[in-house]
mmCIF file of C-alpha atoms in Angstrom:
data_model
loop_
_atom_site.group_PDB
_atom_site.id
_atom_site.type_symbol
_atom_site.label_atom_id
_atom_site.label_comp_id
_atom_site.label_asym_id
_atom_site.label_seq_id
_atom_site.Cartn_x
_atom_site.Cartn_y
_atom_site.Cartn_z
ATOM 1 C CA MET A 190 -18.177 1.375 4.340
ATOM 2 C CA ASP A 191 -19.127 -1.730 2.308
ATOM 3 C CA ASN A 192 -21.577 -1.151 -0.559
ATOM 4 C CA GLY A 193 -23.283 -3.486 -3.033
ATOM 5 C CA VAL A 194 -22.031 -6.817 -1.710
ATOM 6 C CA PRO A 195 -23.583 -9.732 -3.642
ATOM 7 C CA ALA A 196 -23.889 -13.280 -2.403
ATOM 8 C CA PRO A 197 -20.545 -15.151 -2.263
ATOM 9 C CA GLY A 198 -19.494 -16.541 -5.603
ATOM 10 C CA THR A 199 -21.958 -14.588 -7.735
ATOM 11 C CA GLY A 200 -19.930 -11.532 -8.647
ATOM 12 C CA PRO A 201 -17.492 -8.881 -7.464
ATOM 13 C CA ARG A 202 -17.752 -7.169 -4.102
ATOM 14 C CA ILE A 203 -17.453 -3.387 -3.979
ATOM 15 C CA PHE A 204 -15.987 -1.535 -1.011
ATOM 16 C CA ARG A 205 -16.066 2.264 -0.849
ATOM 17 C CA PHE A 206 -14.498 4.450 1.818
ATOM 18 C CA ASP A 207 -14.495 8.181 2.500
ATOM 19 C CA ASP A 208 -12.991 8.107 5.979
ATOM 20 C CA ILE A 209 -9.287 7.641 6.677
ATOM 21 C CA ASP A 210 -9.859 5.864 9.972
ATOM 22 C CA ALA A 211 -12.379 3.447 8.453
ATOM 23 C CA PHE A 212 -10.340 2.402 5.411
ATOM 24 C CA ARG A 213 -9.139 -1.176 5.386
ATOM 25 C CA SER A 214 -7.792 -3.120 2.450
ATOM 26 C CA SER A 215 -10.231 -5.774 1.257
ATOM 27 C CA VAL A 216 -7.645 -7.773 -0.700
ATOM 28 C CA ARG A 217 -7.163 -11.279 0.625
ATOM 29 C CA HIS A 218 -3.694 -12.747 1.097
ATOM 30 C CA LEU A 219 -2.092 -9.280 1.404
ATOM 31 C CA ASN A 220 -1.399 -7.622 4.742
ATOM 32 C CA VAL A 221 -1.483 -3.864 4.055
ATOM 33 C CA ASP A 222 -0.500 -0.950 6.277
ATOM 34 C CA PHE A 223 -0.745 2.647 5.084
ATOM 35 C CA THR A 224 -0.256 6.285 6.031
ATOM 36 C CA PRO A 225 -2.482 8.766 4.164
ATOM 37 C CA LEU A 226 -0.841 11.871 2.717
ATOM 38 C CA VAL A 227 -4.119 13.829 2.472
ATOM 39 C CA ARG A 228 -6.809 15.011 4.872
ATOM 40 C CA LYS A 229 -9.767 13.458 3.070
ATOM 41 C CA ILE A 230 -9.872 10.253 1.079
ATOM 42 C CA SER A 231 -12.076 8.656 -1.538
ATOM 43 C CA ALA A 232 -11.206 5.017 -2.082
ATOM 44 C CA GLU A 233 -12.783 2.073 -3.842
ATOM 45 C CA GLN A 234 -11.921 -1.590 -4.085
ATOM 46 C CA ILE A 235 -13.607 -4.131 -6.347
ATOM 47 C CA VAL A 236 -12.749 -7.711 -5.445
ATOM 48 C CA LEU A 237 -13.660 -10.856 -7.359
ATOM 49 C CA ASN A 238 -12.835 -14.078 -5.516
ATOM 50 C CA LEU A 239 -12.515 -17.101 -7.802
ATOM 51 C CA PRO A 240 -11.229 -20.614 -7.189
ATOM 52 C CA GLY A 241 -7.484 -20.372 -7.709
ATOM 53 C CA CYS A 242 -7.225 -16.588 -8.005
ATOM 54 C CA ASP A 243 -8.550 -13.240 -6.781
ATOM 55 C CA VAL A 244 -8.910 -10.267 -9.128
ATOM 56 C CA ASN A 245 -8.690 -6.861 -7.450
ATOM 57 C CA PHE A 246 -9.175 -3.287 -8.637
ATOM 58 C CA THR A 247 -8.236 -0.392 -6.351
ATOM 59 C CA ARG A 248 -8.885 3.316 -6.765
ATOM 60 C CA SER A 249 -6.456 4.699 -4.219
ATOM 61 C CA PHE A 250 -5.625 8.020 -2.573
ATOM 62 C CA PRO A 251 -2.256 9.693 -1.868
ATOM 63 C CA ARG A 252 -0.586 7.472 0.715
ATOM 64 C CA ILE A 253 2.425 5.528 1.899
ATOM 65 C CA VAL A 254 1.866 1.781 1.595
ATOM 66 C CA ASP A 255 3.641 -1.194 3.110
ATOM 67 C CA ALA A 256 2.399 -4.670 2.263
ATOM 68 C CA GLN A 257 3.391 -8.283 2.719
ATOM 69 C CA LEU A 258 2.026 -11.243 0.829
ATOM 70 C CA ALA A 259 0.702 -14.313 2.622
ATOM 71 C CA PRO A 260 2.447 -17.678 2.156
ATOM 72 C CA ASN A 261 1.687 -20.064 -0.712
ATOM 73 C CA CYS A 262 0.498 -17.554 -3.297
ATOM 74 C CA THR A 263 1.793 -15.330 -6.096
ATOM 75 C CA ALA A 264 0.647 -11.741 -6.675
ATOM 76 C CA VAL A 265 0.970 -9.754 -9.904
ATOM 77 C CA GLY A 266 0.186 -6.025 -9.975
ATOM 78 C CA PHE A 267 0.093 -3.168 -12.478
ATOM 79 C CA SER A 268 -1.482 0.258 -12.934
ATOM 80 C CA ILE A 269 -4.790 0.733 -14.730
ATOM 81 C CA ASP A 270 -4.164 4.411 -15.456
ATOM 82 C CA ASP A 271 -1.163 6.609 -16.256
ATOM 83 C CA GLY A 272 -0.103 9.591 -14.217
ATOM 84 C CA VAL A 273 2.469 10.807 -11.749
ATOM 85 C CA PRO A 274 5.099 8.100 -11.185
ATOM 86 C CA VAL A 275 4.736 5.926 -8.104
ATOM 87 C CA ARG A 276 7.772 5.232 -5.937
ATOM 88 C CA PHE A 277 7.816 1.433 -5.717
ATOM 89 C CA ASN A 278 10.613 -0.263 -3.794
ATOM 90 C CA GLY A 279 12.752 2.832 -4.083
ATOM 91 C CA VAL A 280 12.355 3.705 -7.765
ATOM 92 C CA GLU A 281 9.867 6.009 -9.459
ATOM 93 C CA ARG A 282 8.112 4.548 -12.477
ATOM 94 C CA ASP A 283 4.751 4.980 -14.153
ATOM 95 C CA ARG A 284 3.720 3.223 -17.326
ATOM 96 C CA CYS A 285 4.693 -0.215 -18.655
ATOM 97 C CA VAL A 286 5.732 -1.841 -15.408
ATOM 98 C CA ILE A 287 4.545 -5.029 -13.772
ATOM 99 C CA VAL A 288 5.302 -6.173 -10.236
ATOM 100 C CA VAL A 289 5.356 -9.709 -8.889
ATOM 101 C CA GLY A 290 5.857 -11.307 -5.516
ATOM 102 C CA ASN A 291 5.773 -14.827 -4.156
ATOM 103 C CA GLY A 292 4.621 -15.998 -0.737
ATOM 104 C CA GLY A 293 5.945 -13.771 2.066
ATOM 105 C CA ALA A 294 7.361 -11.071 -0.234
ATOM 106 C CA ALA A 295 6.987 -7.425 0.809
ATOM 107 C CA TYR A 296 6.914 -4.063 -0.913
ATOM 108 C CA SER A 297 6.876 -0.377 -0.073
ATOM 109 C CA ALA A 298 5.245 2.313 -2.211
ATOM 110 C CA VAL A 299 4.619 6.055 -2.098
ATOM 111 C CA GLU A 300 1.589 7.244 -4.093
ATOM 112 C CA ARG A 301 1.485 11.053 -4.282
ATOM 113 C CA THR A 302 -1.730 11.320 -6.327
ATOM 114 C CA PRO A 303 -4.934 9.264 -6.628
ATOM 115 C CA ARG A 304 -4.239 6.291 -8.876
ATOM 116 C CA GLN A 305 -5.905 3.114 -10.122
ATOM 117 C CA TYR A 306 -4.314 -0.320 -9.795
ATOM 118 C CA ALA A 307 -5.153 -3.927 -10.441
ATOM 119 C CA SER A 308 -3.718 -7.087 -8.967
ATOM 120 C CA VAL A 309 -4.248 -10.792 -9.403
ATOM 121 C CA VAL A 310 -3.396 -13.126 -6.525
ATOM 122 C CA PHE A 311 -2.960 -16.759 -7.550
ATOM 123 C CA THR A 312 -3.330 -19.548 -5.017
ATOM 124 C CA PRO A 313 -1.392 -21.723 -4.723
ATOM 125 C CA GLY A 314 1.754 -19.943 -5.858
ATOM 126 C CA ILE A 315 2.759 -20.048 -9.529
ATOM 127 C CA GLU A 316 5.674 -22.253 -10.568
ATOM 128 C CA ASN A 317 7.285 -23.353 -13.841
ATOM 129 C CA ARG A 318 5.916 -20.603 -16.080
ATOM 130 C CA GLY A 319 9.163 -18.711 -16.583
ATOM 131 C CA TRP A 320 8.129 -15.754 -14.430
ATOM 132 C CA PRO A 321 10.872 -13.857 -12.553
ATOM 133 C CA GLN A 322 11.842 -15.473 -9.278
ATOM 134 C CA THR A 323 11.534 -13.119 -6.308
ATOM 135 C CA GLY A 324 12.802 -13.384 -2.772
ATOM 136 C CA SER A 325 11.916 -11.354 0.287
ATOM 137 C CA ASN A 326 10.726 -8.355 -1.733
ATOM 138 C CA PHE A 327 8.460 -7.886 -4.743
ATOM 139 C CA GLY A 328 10.185 -7.470 -8.100
ATOM 140 C CA ILE A 329 9.338 -4.680 -10.548
ATOM 141 C CA TYR A 330 9.965 -4.999 -14.288
ATOM 142 C CA GLU A 331 9.474 -3.019 -17.474
ATOM 143 C CA THR A 332 7.272 -4.662 -20.102
ATOM 144 C CA SER A 333 5.843 -3.609 -23.448
ATOM 145 C CA ALA A 334 2.947 -1.163 -23.786
ATOM 146 C CA ALA A 335 0.988 -3.793 -25.726
ATOM 147 C CA ALA A 336 1.380 -6.402 -22.972
ATOM 148 C CA GLN A 337 0.366 -3.976 -20.246
ATOM 149 C CA ASP A 338 -2.631 -2.742 -22.247
ATOM 150 C CA TRP A 339 -3.770 -6.350 -22.680
ATOM 151 C CA LEU A 340 -3.553 -6.940 -18.932
ATOM 152 C CA ARG A 341 -5.481 -3.760 -18.201
ATOM 153 C CA LEU A 342 -8.248 -4.568 -20.672
ATOM 154 C CA LEU A 343 -8.520 -8.162 -19.509
ATOM 155 C CA VAL A 344 -8.971 -7.240 -15.832
ATOM 156 C CA VAL A 345 -11.626 -4.653 -16.710
ATOM 157 C CA GLN A 346 -13.478 -7.203 -18.835
ATOM 158 C CA VAL A 347 -13.291 -9.894 -16.140
ATOM 159 C CA LEU A 348 -14.759 -7.567 -13.515
ATOM 160 C CA GLN A 349 -17.447 -6.234 -15.845
ATOM 161 C CA LEU A 350 -18.590 -9.536 -17.326
ATOM 162 C CA SER A 351 -18.581 -11.392 -14.015
ATOM 163 C CA TRP A 352 -21.629 -9.348 -13.010
ATOM 164 C CA ASN A 353 -23.526 -11.441 -15.571
ATOM 165 C CA PHE A 354 -23.032 -14.628 -13.568
ATOM 166 C CA SER A 355 -26.340 -14.912 -11.718
ATOM 167 C CA GLU A 356 -25.543 -18.180 -9.988
ATOM 168 C CA ALA A 357 -22.531 -19.406 -8.067
ATOM 169 C CA SER A 358 -22.404 -22.403 -10.413
ATOM 170 C CA GLU A 359 -21.896 -20.056 -13.376
ATOM 171 C CA THR A 360 -18.990 -18.341 -11.654
ATOM 172 C CA ALA A 361 -17.439 -21.717 -10.853
ATOM 173 C CA ALA A 362 -17.838 -22.867 -14.455
ATOM 174 C CA ALA A 363 -16.123 -19.752 -15.823
ATOM 175 C CA SER A 364 -13.399 -19.435 -13.189
ATOM 176 C CA ALA A 365 -10.922 -21.910 -14.714
ATOM 177 C CA ALA A 366 -11.124 -20.200 -18.100
ATOM 178 C CA ILE A 367 -10.756 -16.737 -16.528
ATOM 179 C CA ARG A 368 -7.701 -17.901 -14.595
ATOM 180 C CA GLU A 369 -6.149 -19.349 -17.753
ATOM 181 C CA SER A 370 -6.728 -16.073 -19.637
ATOM 182 C CA LEU A 371 -5.066 -14.123 -16.829
ATOM 183 C CA LEU A 372 -2.106 -16.509 -16.743
ATOM 184 C CA ALA A 373 -1.655 -16.146 -20.510
ATOM 185 C CA ALA A 374 -1.683 -12.340 -20.286
ATOM 186 C CA VAL A 375 0.887 -12.373 -17.459
ATOM 187 C CA ASP A 376 3.022 -14.843 -19.446
ATOM 188 C CA THR A 377 3.101 -12.336 -22.311
ATOM 189 C CA ALA A 378 3.969 -9.437 -20.021
ATOM 190 C CA PHE A 379 6.960 -11.272 -18.575
ATOM 191 C CA ALA A 380 8.019 -12.550 -22.000
ATOM 192 C CA ASP A 381 8.195 -8.889 -23.069
ATOM 193 C CA VAL A 382 10.296 -7.738 -20.099
ATOM 194 C CA VAL A 383 13.280 -5.624 -21.125
ATOM 195 C CA ALA A 384 16.542 -5.363 -19.233
ATOM 196 C CA ALA A 385 16.845 -2.042 -17.381
ATOM 197 C CA ARG A 386 19.412 -0.767 -14.905
ATOM 198 C CA TRP A 387 16.733 0.820 -12.719
ATOM 199 C CA ALA A 388 15.022 -2.576 -12.336
ATOM 200 C CA SER A 389 18.204 -4.166 -11.027
ATOM 201 C CA ARG A 390 18.471 -1.385 -8.464
ATOM 202 C CA ALA A 391 14.830 -1.670 -7.435
ATOM 203 C CA ASN A 392 15.029 -5.439 -7.032
ATOM 204 C CA ALA A 393 18.248 -5.448 -4.985
ATOM 205 C CA THR A 394 17.724 -6.620 -1.405
ATOM 206 C CA PRO A 395 20.443 -5.167 0.919
ATOM 207 C CA GLN A 396 19.034 -1.631 1.307
ATOM 208 C CA PHE A 397 15.482 -2.956 1.319
ATOM 209 C CA LYS A 398 16.443 -5.144 4.290
ATOM 210 C CA ILE A 399 17.738 -2.085 6.161
ATOM 211 C CA PHE A 400 14.484 -0.287 5.451
ATOM 212 C CA ARG A 401 12.476 -3.295 6.637
ATOM 213 C CA ASP A 402 14.588 -3.395 9.810
ATOM 214 C CA VAL A 403 13.735 0.268 10.407
ATOM 215 C CA GLU A 404 10.029 -0.464 9.953
ATOM 216 C CA ALA A 405 10.180 -3.493 12.246
ATOM 217 C CA ALA A 406 11.893 -1.467 14.954
ATOM 218 C CA LEU A 407 9.362 1.344 14.590
ATOM 219 C CA SER A 408 6.508 -1.121 15.081
ATOM 220 C CA GLU A 409 7.742 -1.600 18.650
ATOM 221 C CA TYR A 410 7.339 2.110 19.393
ATOM 222 C CA ILE A 411 3.568 2.477 19.438
ATOM 223 C CA THR A 412 3.228 3.910 22.951
ATOM 224 C CA GLN A 413 6.223 6.255 23.031
ATOM 225 C CA PRO A 414 8.241 8.496 20.720
ATOM 226 C CA VAL A 415 11.228 7.176 18.809
ATOM 227 C CA TYR A 416 14.305 9.219 17.964
ATOM 228 C CA SER A 417 16.851 8.674 15.232
ATOM 229 C CA GLY A 418 19.871 7.881 17.433
ATOM 230 C CA ASP A 419 18.006 5.252 19.456
ATOM 231 C CA LEU A 420 16.646 3.699 16.291
ATOM 232 C CA ALA A 421 20.070 3.511 14.639
ATOM 233 C CA LYS A 422 21.553 1.882 17.722
ATOM 234 C CA GLN A 423 18.764 -0.693 17.869
ATOM 235 C CA ILE A 424 19.176 -1.914 14.295
ATOM 236 C CA GLY A 425 22.967 -1.550 14.214
ATOM 237 C CA VAL A 426 23.516 1.016 11.452
ATOM 238 C CA SER A 427 24.348 4.709 11.284
ATOM 239 C CA VAL A 428 21.736 7.459 11.176
ATOM 240 C CA ARG A 429 23.029 8.358 7.700
ATOM 241 C CA THR A 430 22.453 4.798 6.465
ATOM 242 C CA MET A 431 18.919 4.867 7.846
ATOM 243 C CA ASP A 432 18.265 8.246 6.277
ATOM 244 C CA ASP A 433 19.456 6.968 2.885
ATOM 245 C CA ALA A 434 17.120 3.958 3.118
ATOM 246 C CA VAL A 435 14.113 6.045 4.171
ATOM 247 C CA GLN A 436 14.814 8.625 1.455
ATOM 248 C CA ARG A 437 14.822 5.847 -1.118
ATOM 249 C CA TYR A 438 11.711 3.976 -0.013
ATOM 250 C CA ARG A 439 9.673 6.832 1.430
ATOM 251 C CA GLY A 440 10.804 9.800 -0.686
ATOM 252 C CA MET A 441 11.317 11.922 2.431
ATOM 253 C CA SER A 442 13.943 12.413 5.113
ATOM 254 C CA LEU A 443 14.169 10.137 8.136
ATOM 255 C CA HIS A 444 13.284 13.004 10.488
ATOM 256 C CA ARG A 445 10.228 14.018 8.470
ATOM 257 C CA TYR A 446 9.075 10.410 8.367
ATOM 258 C CA LEU A 447 9.503 9.955 12.114
ATOM 259 C CA ARG A 448 7.553 13.147 12.760
ATOM 260 C CA LEU A 449 4.749 11.992 10.460
ATOM 261 C CA ARG A 450 4.628 8.662 12.258
ATOM 262 C CA ARG A 451 4.479 10.354 15.666
ATOM 263 C CA LEU A 452 1.551 12.494 14.489
ATOM 264 C CA TRP A 453 -0.344 9.348 13.550
ATOM 265 C CA LEU A 454 0.396 7.742 16.901
ATOM 266 C CA VAL A 455 -0.972 10.844 18.628
ATOM 267 C CA ARG A 456 -4.098 10.644 16.499
ATOM 268 C CA ARG A 457 -4.585 6.976 17.361
ATOM 269 C CA ARG A 458 -4.433 7.779 21.057
ATOM 270 C CA LEU A 459 -6.704 10.813 20.768
ATOM 271 C CA LEU A 460 -9.288 8.728 18.908
ATOM 272 C CA ALA A 461 -9.268 6.341 21.854
ATOM 273 C CA GLY A 462 -10.468 9.322 23.921
ATOM 274 C CA THR A 463 -8.409 8.483 27.000
ATOM 275 C CA HIS A 464 -5.851 11.300 27.162
ATOM 276 C CA SER A 465 -5.747 15.073 27.099
ATOM 277 C CA VAL A 466 -4.279 16.712 24.025
ATOM 278 C CA LYS A 467 -1.363 18.179 25.953
ATOM 279 C CA ALA A 468 -0.472 14.928 27.705
ATOM 280 C CA CYS A 469 -0.696 12.987 24.460
ATOM 281 C CA ALA A 470 1.460 15.474 22.525
ATOM 282 C CA LEU A 471 4.161 15.463 25.192
ATOM 283 C CA ALA A 472 4.092 11.663 25.411
ATOM 284 C CA PHE A 473 5.101 11.446 21.770
ATOM 285 C CA GLY A 474 7.787 14.107 21.845
ATOM 286 C CA PHE A 475 5.892 17.217 20.723
ATOM 287 C CA TRP A 476 7.144 19.811 23.224
ATOM 288 C CA HIS A 477 6.256 22.856 21.059
ATOM 289 C CA LEU A 478 2.498 22.634 21.464
ATOM 290 C CA SER A 479 1.448 25.408 19.084
ATOM 291 C CA ASP A 480 3.690 23.968 16.357
ATOM 292 C CA PHE A 481 2.213 20.538 17.087
ATOM 293 C CA SER A 482 -1.335 21.865 16.696
ATOM 294 C CA ARG A 483 -0.502 23.493 13.346
ATOM 295 C CA SER A 484 1.141 20.322 12.058
ATOM 296 C CA TYR A 485 -1.760 18.201 13.244
ATOM 297 C CA ARG A 486 -4.351 20.404 11.540
ATOM 298 C CA THR A 487 -2.313 20.457 8.321
ATOM 299 C CA GLN A 488 -2.082 16.668 8.297
ATOM 300 C CA PHE A 489 -5.629 15.763 9.350
ATOM 301 C CA GLY A 490 -7.782 18.777 8.526
ATOM 302 C CA GLU A 491 -8.948 19.229 12.101
ATOM 303 C CA SER A 492 -7.483 20.338 15.427
ATOM 304 C CA PRO A 493 -6.460 17.795 18.086
ATOM 305 C CA SER A 494 -9.319 18.940 20.317
ATOM 306 C CA GLU A 495 -11.781 18.361 17.450
ATOM 307 C CA THR A 496 -10.475 14.796 17.135
ATOM 308 C CA VAL A 497 -11.069 14.252 20.856
ATOM 309 C CA ALA A 498 -14.599 15.692 20.640
ATOM 310 C CA ARG A 499 -15.397 13.474 17.660
ATOM 311 C CA SER A 500 -14.141 10.369 19.441
ATOM 312 C CA ARG A 501 -16.346 11.150 22.454
ATOM 313 C CA GLN A 502 -19.392 11.606 20.226
ATOM 314 C CA ALA A 503 -18.672 8.279 18.517
#
């Protein structure tokens, strides 16, 4: 659901969602896939598109997130609130961290509670400012509390004050100065980065590549179940190695993750309204039908037959 959308160039756009199946990320230049960890969601995104950069605020819900940045841009992200640590690229951190990725970089995160985040996407990509250089995955770094607080306050002020621009020409006139203020705040955050062993581990690429290989292989199994032995054989590693990678980046066992994924594939097919519940469950490897029904209701807050009835009404 899209609420309160002003004319292009005159202020932020606000997107609010209360339905899992309707939620889509509104952030440009970032391809996002997610798996909710709750039955009901309440999400909000505020997006301000300016020449040279986009400023984004997200009020999220418990979920698993995978994202990849588009080419020719640089994204910087940080939390707006403090709370339960988020598992980002295999490490759990909360306050005083900043993440950065350059064109094509990817990240994986597990958010167990509702949180608030901000990101700034610069186009074209940022060079020659002394920021950390990243490769195929986003980097995560520890900065000072003062630098992070400045970033938080600045993003809030940008989004609030941009409502005062009544004409597109006013937004255009202010955009260069806003971008420069954001760049200066990010410069300070990276100047205050402290060396930390956990950051080196989070920013290492070998295990992240294995995890990405697992995800890529899973993307091929959207019409049939996938089992651990077949998956390990396809990507050329042991089941134990896969389990270690999934534990790190998902915070759960490989088998639990595969079961969760199969439940979502069943739901996708049931929402299409073309299969019986029994046939759909069996097609994705759920042979114990009563156990399947309990798991489905626990995950989605409704029975499989209720999902089918809702899809037919829609």
